[in-house]
Coordinates of C-alpha atoms (C1' of nucleotides) in Angstrom, one line a residue:
Chain A
M105 CA -1.5 25.1 -12.9
L106 CA -2.2 24.9 -16.5
T107 CA 0.6 25.9 -18.8
S108 CA 0.8 25.6 -22.5
T109 CA 3.4 22.9 -22.2
T110 CA 1.0 20.6 -20.4
L111 CA -1.6 20.7 -23.1
P112 CA -1.9 18.1 -25.8
I113 CA -1.8 20.5 -28.7
S114 CA -1.5 18.5 -31.8
A115 CA -1.2 20.0 -35.3
S116 CA -4.9 20.6 -35.3
G117 CA -5.5 21.4 -31.6
Q118 CA -5.8 25.1 -30.8
I119 CA -6.6 26.6 -27.5
T120 CA -9.6 28.8 -28.0
E121 CA -10.5 30.0 -24.5
V122 CA -8.5 30.5 -21.4
R123 CA -9.6 30.0 -17.9
S124 CA -10.3 33.6 -17.1
Q125 CA -12.9 33.8 -19.8
I126 CA -15.0 31.0 -18.4
A127 CA -14.2 31.4 -14.7
E128 CA -17.8 32.5 -14.0
S129 CA -19.1 29.0 -14.8
D130 CA -20.8 27.1 -12.1
D131 CA -19.2 23.9 -13.2
P132 CA -16.1 23.2 -11.2
L133 CA -14.5 21.4 -14.1
D134 CA -14.6 24.5 -16.3
L135 CA -12.1 26.0 -13.9
I136 CA -9.4 23.5 -14.8
G137 CA -10.3 22.4 -18.3
A138 CA -8.8 24.3 -21.2
R139 CA -10.7 24.2 -24.5
V140 CA -9.0 22.9 -27.5
N141 CA -10.2 22.9 -31.2
Y142 CA -9.8 19.8 -33.2
S143 CA -10.7 19.9 -36.9
C144 CA -12.4 17.1 -38.6
D145 CA -10.4 13.8 -38.9
N146 CA -7.8 14.7 -36.4
D147 CA -6.6 12.5 -33.6
I148 CA -7.2 13.6 -30.0
Y149 CA -5.2 10.7 -28.7
Y150 CA -3.8 7.5 -30.2
E151 CA -3.8 4.0 -29.0
G152 CA -0.7 3.3 -26.9
E153 CA -0.1 6.9 -25.9
P154 CA 0.2 7.8 -22.3
A155 CA -3.3 8.5 -20.9
E156 CA -2.4 11.8 -19.4
F157 CA -5.7 13.7 -20.0
V158 CA -9.4 13.2 -19.7
Y159 CA -11.7 15.0 -22.1
R160 CA -15.2 16.5 -22.4
V161 CA -16.9 17.3 -25.6
V162 CA -18.1 20.9 -25.9
S163 CA -19.2 20.8 -29.5
G164 CA -18.7 18.4 -32.4
V165 CA -18.4 14.7 -32.2
V166 CA -15.6 12.4 -31.2
R167 CA -15.3 8.7 -32.1
V168 CA -13.3 6.3 -29.9
S169 CA -12.1 3.2 -31.7
K170 CA -9.6 0.4 -31.8
C171 CA -8.2 -1.3 -34.8
L172 CA -6.9 -4.9 -35.2
A173 CA -3.7 -5.5 -37.2
D174 CA -5.7 -6.6 -40.3
G175 CA -7.7 -3.4 -40.3
R176 CA -10.9 -4.5 -38.6
R177 CA -12.1 -1.7 -36.4
Q178 CA -14.6 -1.4 -33.6
I179 CA -15.9 2.0 -32.6
S180 CA -16.7 1.7 -28.9
A181 CA -18.7 4.9 -28.8
F182 CA -19.4 8.3 -30.3
Y183 CA -19.2 11.2 -27.8
M184 CA -21.3 14.3 -28.2
P185 CA -21.5 17.6 -26.3
G186 CA -21.4 17.1 -22.6
D187 CA -20.0 13.6 -22.7
M188 CA -16.7 12.8 -21.0
F189 CA -14.3 10.3 -22.5
G190 CA -10.7 9.1 -22.2
F191 CA -10.9 7.2 -18.9
E192 CA -8.4 4.4 -18.9
G193 CA -7.7 1.6 -16.6
D194 CA -4.0 1.9 -16.9
A195 CA -1.4 4.4 -17.9
T196 CA -1.8 4.2 -21.7
H197 CA -4.8 4.6 -24.0
A198 CA -6.1 1.3 -25.3
F199 CA -8.2 3.1 -27.9
T200 CA -7.9 6.0 -30.3
A201 CA -10.0 9.2 -30.1
E202 CA -10.6 11.3 -33.2
A203 CA -12.8 14.3 -34.0
I204 CA -15.2 13.3 -36.8
A205 CA -16.4 16.9 -37.2
D206 CA -14.8 20.2 -36.3
S207 CA -15.0 20.0 -32.5
V208 CA -14.2 21.8 -29.3
V209 CA -13.0 19.6 -26.5
Q210 CA -12.2 20.4 -22.9
V211 CA -9.0 18.9 -21.7
F212 CA -8.3 17.9 -18.1
K213 CA -5.0 16.8 -16.8
R214 CA -5.7 13.5 -15.0
S215 CA -3.4 14.4 -12.1
S216 CA -5.1 17.8 -11.7
L217 CA -8.5 16.2 -11.8
T218 CA -7.5 13.6 -9.3
R219 CA -6.1 16.2 -6.9
L220 CA -9.3 18.3 -7.3
A221 CA -11.4 15.2 -6.7
D222 CA -9.6 14.5 -3.5
T223 CA -10.8 17.7 -2.0
D224 CA -14.0 18.4 -3.8
A225 CA -16.5 15.5 -3.5
A226 CA -18.7 17.1 -6.2
V227 CA -15.9 16.6 -8.7
A228 CA -15.3 13.1 -7.6
H229 CA -18.9 12.3 -8.0
A230 CA -19.0 13.9 -11.5
I231 CA -16.0 11.8 -12.6
L232 CA -17.5 8.6 -11.2
Q233 CA -20.8 9.4 -12.7
A234 CA -19.3 9.9 -16.1
T235 CA -17.4 6.7 -15.9
T236 CA -20.4 4.8 -14.8
N237 CA -22.5 6.2 -17.6
D238 CA -19.8 5.1 -20.0
L239 CA -19.9 1.7 -18.5
C240 CA -23.7 1.4 -18.7
R241 CA -23.6 2.4 -22.3
A242 CA -20.9 -0.1 -23.0
Q243 CA -22.9 -2.9 -21.4
A244 CA -26.0 -2.0 -23.4
H245 CA -23.8 -2.0 -26.5
M246 CA -22.5 -5.4 -25.7
L247 CA -26.1 -6.8 -25.8
L248 CA -26.6 -5.2 -29.2
L249 CA -23.3 -6.5 -30.6
G250 CA -23.6 -10.0 -29.1
R251 CA -27.3 -10.8 -29.6
K252 CA -29.1 -8.4 -32.0
T253 CA -29.8 -8.7 -35.7
A254 CA -28.6 -6.1 -38.2
L255 CA -32.1 -4.6 -38.4
E256 CA -32.3 -4.3 -34.6
R257 CA -28.9 -2.7 -34.4
I258 CA -29.6 -0.1 -37.1
V259 CA -33.0 0.8 -35.6
A260 CA -31.6 1.1 -32.1
F261 CA -28.8 3.3 -33.5
L262 CA -31.2 5.6 -35.3
L263 CA -33.4 6.0 -32.2
E264 CA -30.3 6.6 -30.0
M265 CA -29.1 9.3 -32.3
A266 CA -32.5 10.9 -32.4
T267 CA -32.7 10.9 -28.6
R268 CA -29.2 12.1 -28.0
A269 CA -29.3 14.9 -30.5
K270 CA -32.8 15.9 -29.5
T271 CA -33.8 16.7 -33.1
G272 CA -37.2 15.0 -32.9
H273 CA -38.0 12.9 -36.0
L274 CA -35.1 14.2 -38.0
V275 CA -31.8 12.4 -37.6
R276 CA -28.7 13.9 -38.9
L277 CA -26.0 11.3 -39.1
L278 CA -22.7 12.9 -38.2
M279 CA -20.7 9.9 -39.3
S280 CA -20.1 7.9 -42.4
R281 CA -21.5 4.5 -43.2
Y282 CA -18.1 3.1 -42.3
D283 CA -18.3 4.6 -38.9
I284 CA -21.8 3.3 -38.4
A285 CA -20.8 -0.2 -39.6
D286 CA -17.8 -0.3 -37.3
H287 CA -19.8 0.8 -34.3
L288 CA -22.6 -1.7 -34.9
G289 CA -20.4 -4.6 -35.9
L290 CA -21.7 -4.8 -39.5
T291 CA -20.4 -3.9 -43.0
I292 CA -21.3 -0.7 -44.8
E293 CA -23.2 -2.8 -47.3
T294 CA -25.4 -4.2 -44.6
V295 CA -26.0 -0.8 -43.1
S296 CA -27.0 0.6 -46.4
R297 CA -29.2 -2.3 -47.3
T298 CA -31.0 -2.2 -44.0
L299 CA -31.6 1.6 -44.2
S300 CA -33.0 1.0 -47.7
Q301 CA -35.2 -1.7 -46.4
L302 CA -36.6 0.5 -43.7
E303 CA -37.3 3.1 -46.3
T304 CA -39.2 0.6 -48.4
E305 CA -41.3 -0.3 -45.4
D306 CA -42.1 3.4 -45.0
L307 CA -40.6 3.5 -41.5
I308 CA -38.0 6.1 -42.4
E309 CA -37.3 8.5 -45.2
L310 CA -33.8 9.1 -46.5
L311 CA -33.7 12.8 -47.4
S312 CA -30.0 12.2 -48.1
A313 CA -27.5 9.6 -47.0
R314 CA -27.0 11.4 -43.7
K315 CA -30.3 13.0 -43.2
I316 CA -33.1 10.7 -42.1
I317 CA -36.7 11.2 -41.1
L318 CA -38.2 8.7 -38.6
K319 CA -41.6 8.4 -40.0
N320 CA -42.8 6.0 -37.4
P321 CA -40.7 6.0 -34.2
A322 CA -43.2 3.8 -32.3
A323 CA -43.0 1.1 -34.9
L324 CA -39.2 1.5 -35.0
A325 CA -39.0 1.1 -31.3
R326 CA -40.8 -2.2 -31.5
L327 CA -38.1 -3.4 -33.9
T328 CA -35.2 -2.9 -31.5
G329 CA -35.6 -6.3 -29.8
Chain B
M296 CA -24.4 1.6 10.5
L297 CA -24.8 -1.9 9.2
T298 CA -27.8 -3.7 10.5
S299 CA -29.3 -6.9 9.4
T300 CA -32.3 -5.1 7.9
T301 CA -30.1 -3.3 5.4
L302 CA -28.6 -6.4 4.0
P303 CA -30.0 -8.0 0.8
I304 CA -30.5 -11.5 2.2
S305 CA -32.3 -13.5 -0.3
A306 CA -33.5 -17.1 0.3
S307 CA -30.0 -18.2 -0.4
G308 CA -28.0 -15.4 1.0
Q309 CA -26.5 -16.0 4.5
I310 CA -24.2 -13.7 6.4
T311 CA -21.1 -15.7 7.3
E312 CA -18.9 -13.1 8.9
V313 CA -19.6 -10.0 10.8
R314 CA -17.5 -6.9 10.9
S315 CA -15.7 -7.6 14.1
Q316 CA -14.2 -10.8 12.6
I317 CA -12.5 -9.0 9.8
A318 CA -11.8 -5.6 11.4
E319 CA -8.1 -6.3 11.4
S320 CA -8.0 -6.2 7.6
D321 CA -6.0 -3.4 5.9
D322 CA -8.7 -3.0 3.3
P323 CA -11.0 -0.1 4.3
L324 CA -13.8 -1.7 2.3
D325 CA -13.7 -4.8 4.6
L326 CA -14.9 -2.5 7.4
I327 CA -18.2 -1.9 5.9
G328 CA -18.8 -4.9 3.7
A329 CA -20.7 -7.8 5.2
R330 CA -20.1 -11.2 3.6
V331 CA -23.0 -13.1 2.2
N332 CA -23.2 -16.7 0.9
Y333 CA -25.0 -17.4 -2.3
S334 CA -25.4 -20.9 -3.4
C335 CA -25.1 -21.9 -7.0
D336 CA -27.8 -20.6 -9.4
N337 CA -29.2 -18.0 -7.0
D338 CA -29.8 -14.4 -7.8
I339 CA -27.8 -11.7 -6.2
Y340 CA -29.9 -9.0 -7.8
Y341 CA -32.4 -8.9 -10.6
E342 CA -32.9 -6.6 -13.5
G343 CA -35.2 -3.7 -12.5
E344 CA -34.5 -3.9 -8.8
P345 CA -33.3 -0.8 -7.0
A346 CA -29.5 -0.7 -7.2
E347 CA -29.0 -0.2 -3.5
F348 CA -25.7 -2.2 -3.1
V349 CA -22.4 -2.8 -4.7
Y350 CA -20.6 -6.1 -4.5
R351 CA -17.2 -7.7 -4.4
V352 CA -16.6 -11.4 -5.0
V353 CA -14.7 -13.1 -2.2
S354 CA -14.9 -16.6 -3.6
G355 CA -16.9 -18.3 -6.3
V356 CA -18.0 -16.8 -9.6
V357 CA -20.8 -14.4 -10.5
R358 CA -22.4 -13.9 -13.9
V359 CA -24.0 -10.6 -14.9
S360 CA -26.4 -10.8 -17.7
K361 CA -29.4 -9.3 -19.4
C362 CA -32.2 -11.1 -21.3
L363 CA -34.3 -9.9 -24.1
A364 CA -38.1 -10.7 -24.2
D365 CA -37.6 -13.6 -26.6
G366 CA -35.0 -15.3 -24.4
R367 CA -31.8 -14.1 -26.0
R368 CA -29.2 -13.4 -23.3
Q369 CA -26.0 -11.5 -23.2
I370 CA -23.6 -12.1 -20.3
S371 CA -21.6 -8.9 -19.9
A372 CA -19.0 -10.4 -17.6
F373 CA -18.0 -13.1 -15.2
Y374 CA -16.7 -11.8 -11.9
M375 CA -14.1 -13.7 -9.9
P376 CA -12.6 -13.2 -6.5
G377 CA -11.4 -9.6 -6.0
D378 CA -13.7 -8.2 -8.7
M379 CA -16.3 -5.6 -7.8
F380 CA -19.6 -5.5 -9.7
G381 CA -23.0 -3.9 -9.5
F382 CA -22.2 -0.3 -10.4
E383 CA -25.1 1.3 -12.1
G384 CA -25.7 4.6 -13.8
D385 CA -29.1 5.0 -12.4
A386 CA -31.2 3.9 -9.5
T387 CA -32.1 0.5 -10.8
H388 CA -30.2 -2.5 -12.0
A389 CA -30.2 -2.9 -15.8
F390 CA -28.7 -6.3 -15.5
T391 CA -29.1 -9.5 -13.4
A392 CA -26.3 -11.0 -11.2
E393 CA -26.3 -14.6 -10.3
A394 CA -23.9 -16.9 -8.5
I395 CA -22.8 -19.7 -10.9
A396 CA -21.0 -21.6 -8.1
D397 CA -21.4 -21.5 -4.4
S398 CA -20.0 -18.0 -3.7
V399 CA -19.2 -15.6 -1.0
V400 CA -19.8 -12.0 -1.9
Q401 CA -19.1 -8.9 0.1
V402 CA -22.0 -6.4 0.0
F403 CA -21.7 -2.7 0.3
K404 CA -24.5 -0.3 0.8
R405 CA -24.1 2.3 -1.9
S406 CA -25.0 5.2 0.3
S407 CA -22.4 4.0 3.0
L408 CA -19.8 3.6 0.3
T409 CA -20.5 7.1 -1.1
R410 CA -20.3 8.6 2.4
L411 CA -17.0 6.8 3.1
A412 CA -15.6 7.8 -0.3
D413 CA -16.4 11.5 0.5
T414 CA -14.0 11.4 3.4
D415 CA -11.5 8.7 2.4
A416 CA -9.8 9.4 -0.9
A417 CA -8.4 5.9 -0.9
V418 CA -11.9 4.5 -1.0
A419 CA -13.0 6.9 -3.7
H420 CA -9.9 5.8 -5.8
A421 CA -10.7 2.2 -5.3
I422 CA -14.3 2.6 -6.4
L423 CA -13.3 4.6 -9.5
Q424 CA -10.6 2.2 -10.3
A425 CA -13.0 -0.8 -10.1
T426 CA -15.4 1.0 -12.3
T427 CA -12.7 2.0 -14.8
N428 CA -11.5 -1.6 -14.9
D429 CA -15.0 -2.8 -15.7
L430 CA -15.3 -0.2 -18.4
C431 CA -12.0 -1.2 -20.0
R432 CA -13.0 -4.9 -19.9
A433 CA -16.3 -4.0 -21.5
Q434 CA -14.7 -2.0 -24.3
A435 CA -12.3 -4.9 -25.0
H436 CA -15.3 -7.2 -25.1
M437 CA -17.1 -5.0 -27.6
L438 CA -14.2 -5.4 -30.0
L439 CA -14.5 -9.1 -29.6
L440 CA -18.3 -9.2 -30.0
G441 CA -18.3 -6.7 -32.9
R442 CA -15.4 -7.8 -35.0
K443 CA -14.0 -11.1 -34.1
T444 CA -14.7 -14.6 -35.5
A445 CA -16.0 -17.5 -33.5
L446 CA -12.5 -19.0 -33.3
E447 CA -10.9 -15.8 -32.1
R448 CA -13.6 -15.3 -29.5
I449 CA -13.2 -18.8 -28.1
V450 CA -9.4 -18.6 -28.0
A451 CA -9.5 -15.2 -26.4
F452 CA -11.9 -16.5 -23.8
L453 CA -9.7 -19.6 -23.0
L454 CA -6.6 -17.4 -22.6
E455 CA -8.5 -14.9 -20.4
M456 CA -9.8 -17.7 -18.2
A457 CA -6.3 -19.1 -17.9
T458 CA -4.8 -15.7 -17.0
R459 CA -7.5 -14.8 -14.5
A460 CA -7.5 -18.1 -12.7
K461 CA -3.7 -18.3 -12.8
T462 CA -3.9 -22.1 -13.3
G463 CA -1.2 -22.2 -15.9
H464 CA -2.0 -24.4 -18.9
L465 CA -5.0 -26.0 -17.3
V466 CA -8.3 -24.2 -17.6
R467 CA -11.2 -25.2 -15.5
L468 CA -14.3 -23.7 -17.0
L469 CA -16.6 -22.8 -14.2
M470 CA -19.6 -22.1 -16.5
S471 CA -21.7 -24.1 -18.9
R472 CA -21.5 -24.0 -22.7
Y473 CA -24.7 -21.9 -22.6
D474 CA -22.9 -19.3 -20.4
I475 CA -19.8 -19.3 -22.7
A476 CA -22.0 -18.9 -25.8
D477 CA -24.0 -16.1 -24.2
H478 CA -20.9 -14.3 -23.2
L479 CA -19.2 -14.6 -26.6
G480 CA -22.3 -13.9 -28.7
L481 CA -22.3 -17.4 -30.2
T482 CA -24.5 -20.6 -29.9
I483 CA -23.5 -23.6 -27.8
E484 CA -23.1 -25.6 -30.9
T485 CA -20.5 -23.1 -32.3
V486 CA -18.7 -23.1 -29.0
S487 CA -18.6 -26.9 -28.9
R488 CA -17.5 -27.2 -32.5
T489 CA -14.8 -24.6 -32.2
L490 CA -13.4 -26.3 -29.1
S491 CA -13.4 -29.7 -31.0
Q492 CA -11.7 -28.0 -33.9
L493 CA -9.0 -26.7 -31.6
E494 CA -8.5 -30.1 -30.2
T495 CA -8.2 -31.6 -33.7
E496 CA -5.5 -29.1 -34.4
D497 CA -3.7 -30.2 -31.3
L498 CA -3.9 -26.7 -29.7
I499 CA -5.9 -27.8 -26.7
E500 CA -6.9 -31.0 -25.0
L501 CA -10.4 -31.6 -23.6
L502 CA -9.8 -33.6 -20.5
S503 CA -13.5 -33.2 -19.9
A504 CA -16.1 -30.7 -21.1
R505 CA -15.0 -28.2 -18.5
K506 CA -11.4 -29.1 -18.0
I507 CA -9.1 -28.0 -20.8
I508 CA -5.3 -28.1 -21.3
L509 CA -3.8 -25.4 -23.4
K510 CA -1.2 -27.4 -25.3
N511 CA 0.2 -24.4 -27.2
P512 CA -0.6 -21.1 -25.6
A513 CA 1.7 -19.2 -27.9
A514 CA 0.0 -20.5 -31.0
L515 CA -3.4 -19.9 -29.4
A516 CA -2.4 -16.3 -28.7
R517 CA -1.6 -15.8 -32.4
L518 CA -5.2 -16.8 -33.2
T519 CA -6.9 -14.1 -31.1
G520 CA -6.9 -11.5 -33.9
Chain C
dC104 C1' -17.2 20.6 -64.5
dG105 C1' -14.5 16.8 -63.5
dA106 C1' -12.3 13.8 -60.2
dT107 C1' -12.8 11.4 -56.2
dA108 C1' -15.0 9.6 -52.4
dA109 C1' -19.3 7.8 -50.4
dT110 C1' -23.2 5.2 -50.9
dT111 C1' -26.3 2.0 -52.9
dT112 C1' -27.5 -2.2 -55.2
dG113 C1' -26.7 -6.9 -57.1
dA114 C1' -24.7 -11.7 -57.2
dT115 C1' -22.4 -15.0 -54.7
dT116 C1' -19.8 -17.1 -50.8
dT117 C1' -18.9 -17.8 -46.1
dT118 C1' -20.0 -18.1 -41.5
dT119 C1' -22.8 -19.1 -38.1
dC120 C1' -27.4 -20.5 -36.7
dT121 C1' -31.1 -23.7 -36.4
dC122 C1' -33.0 -28.1 -36.1
dA123 C1' -32.2 -32.8 -35.2
dA124 C1' -30.1 -36.7 -33.2
dG125 C1' -26.8 -39.1 -30.6
dA126 C1' -23.3 -39.5 -26.9
dC127 C1' -21.6 -38.6 -22.5
dG128 C1' -21.7 -37.8 -17.5
dC129 C1' -23.6 -37.6 -13.2
dG130 C1' -26.6 -38.4 -9.5
dT131 C1' -30.4 -41.3 -7.7
dG132 C1' -32.7 -45.3 -6.4
dG133 C1' -33.1 -50.1 -6.9
Chain D
dC205 C1' -22.8 -51.8 -8.1
dC206 C1' -25.6 -51.0 -11.9
dA207 C1' -29.5 -49.2 -14.5
dC208 C1' -32.1 -45.3 -15.4
dG209 C1' -33.2 -40.6 -16.3
dC210 C1' -32.1 -36.1 -17.1
dG211 C1' -29.3 -32.5 -18.2
dT212 C1' -25.1 -31.3 -20.8
dC213 C1' -22.4 -31.6 -24.6
dT214 C1' -21.1 -33.1 -29.3
dT215 C1' -21.9 -33.9 -34.1
dG216 C1' -24.3 -33.6 -38.5
dA217 C1' -27.2 -31.5 -42.3
dG218 C1' -29.5 -27.8 -44.0
dA219 C1' -31.0 -22.9 -43.7
dA220 C1' -30.4 -18.2 -42.8
dA221 C1' -28.0 -14.0 -42.0
dA222 C1' -24.5 -11.2 -43.1
dA223 C1' -20.0 -10.8 -45.5
dT224 C1' -17.5 -10.4 -49.7
dC225 C1' -16.8 -9.2 -54.3
dA226 C1' -18.2 -6.3 -58.0
dA227 C1' -20.4 -2.6 -60.3
dA228 C1' -23.3 1.3 -60.7
dT229 C1' -25.0 5.6 -58.8
dT230 C1' -24.8 9.7 -56.2
dA231 C1' -22.6 13.3 -53.6
dT232 C1' -18.8 16.3 -52.6
dC233 C1' -15.1 19.4 -53.3
dG234 C1' -11.7 21.6 -55.6

DNA sequence: CGATAATTTGATTTTTCTCAAGACGCGTGG
DNA sequence: CCACGCGTCTTGAGAAAAATCAAATTATCG
C-alpha cells in the first residue's frame, strides 16, 4: 500500500493526485504510481541515495547526470513525458536526477513494482521494455560521444529534440547550453559556435537562444554522420 | 521447443551441447539455451538482422559494435563469460556482435525466453537484471566517452579488464588496439602512446602488446578521474 | 530599470587526430 | 632453423578539432 511515509517527498515534491482520482486509467502502472510535483532545479534523487523508487515523467523534463570530483558532468539522458527512468543495477543510484522545468513525475516503489510484475506479465513487459529502450538510447548515445564531431552531435540533438517533442520544424530547447554541452560531451562555447555556424549556413534559424527553427531538416539529417 | 531449424547457425556456428547434457544445471536458462561455437572473427548477428535471439557468453569474448558509413566504429561493449547480450528495443539489431576469440555462446530464442519469463519470475528477474546491468555499464561508459581524457579512459579500461578477468595484476588484452580505440573513442596511436607513457611512468609494464602488468593499481585508480 | 545570469564571439592553447615511417611479432614455406 | 611477408604496434611530426581563457552582448527577473 502507498502511504505518505513511503513517498520521496523532498522540499519541492508535492503529491498532486491520489490513486482514486486516476483509478479509471487503463495503464496498470497508474494504479500504484503517485504523482509528485517537482519544481525547476530540484533533485528527484541524488547520486548515492538508495534506489528505492522508479519514476515516470508525466509532464516537464528531467535530466539524469553524474559529476566527477573536479566538476565535469555527463548528462546521460533527458527524460520527457512518458519516459521512465531511475532503473539501477544495484541498490543505490549511480546518477542524479533533477527536474529542469516544473515537472510532474509518477513515483513507483521498486518493491511494489516488482511484486506487481511477478503476477502481471504486462507490467513486467512494460518495465523490461522501458529498460531496453533506455539501453538502446544509451548505446546510440555512445556512438555519438565516441565517434561523432561537434557538428554531428549538435545536429543529431536538434533532430532528436524535434522528433521527441513532435513540434515539427520548431524546436524549443528546454535546457541550457550547459546542459546541452554536458549531454553531448562538448563545451558551451562549442555548442554556441556550432549553432551559429548552422544559422550562417541557413540550415537553422535562432529565434532566440532556446527557440530554433529547422529550416532544412533533410540537409540537417545528412549532417548527422 | 528447440529444433535445429530455430538455431542461428552461421558458417562458423556449431552446436556443441544439447539440452539433455546440461539439464542437471540449476540455472533455468540452461534448459532452453543451446550452446553454439563461434570461431574468432565470426559474426553472431549483424546490424539490421531481425533480433530473434538473445545470447549469453559461456567462454571467449564477444564485441558489440556499430559502424558509420565512413568506417568510423564504436564498440559499445565487450562481453565475457556470464554476460548476456543482444537485447534490443525493437525487432532488428541496431548493432553487430562478433566473436573476437573462439567462443561458446548460449543462444535463447526471444519468444521462448519471453514465454518462460511469463511463468517463471526468476527468469524474468534474471533478464531484467542483465538488461539493467548492461544499461548501467552503458551509462558509466557515456561518462568516460563524454568527459574523460585519453589517459583516464585507458587507465579505466585496464582496471576494468583486470577486475572482470580476475587475473590480479596481470591483464591479458583479448582485443586489438583497434578494438580498444573504438571502444574508448580514441585512435590506435593515442592508445599506444598512452600505454607507452604509463610504462615510462612505471605504472604498468608491457610484457608484450597484449600482456600488461599493473605495477601500481592504487596510483592507476587515482588517474581514472 | 538595474543586477545577474546566460549566451555569443574572439584569440590562443591544448589535446587528440592524421599522415608517415619504422619496429616488432608471428606464421609459412624454403 | 631461418628468411620472408604481412599484419600489428609504436613512434614522430604536423594539422585539425575542440577546449580554455577572456570579453562583449543579450536575456531574465526582481
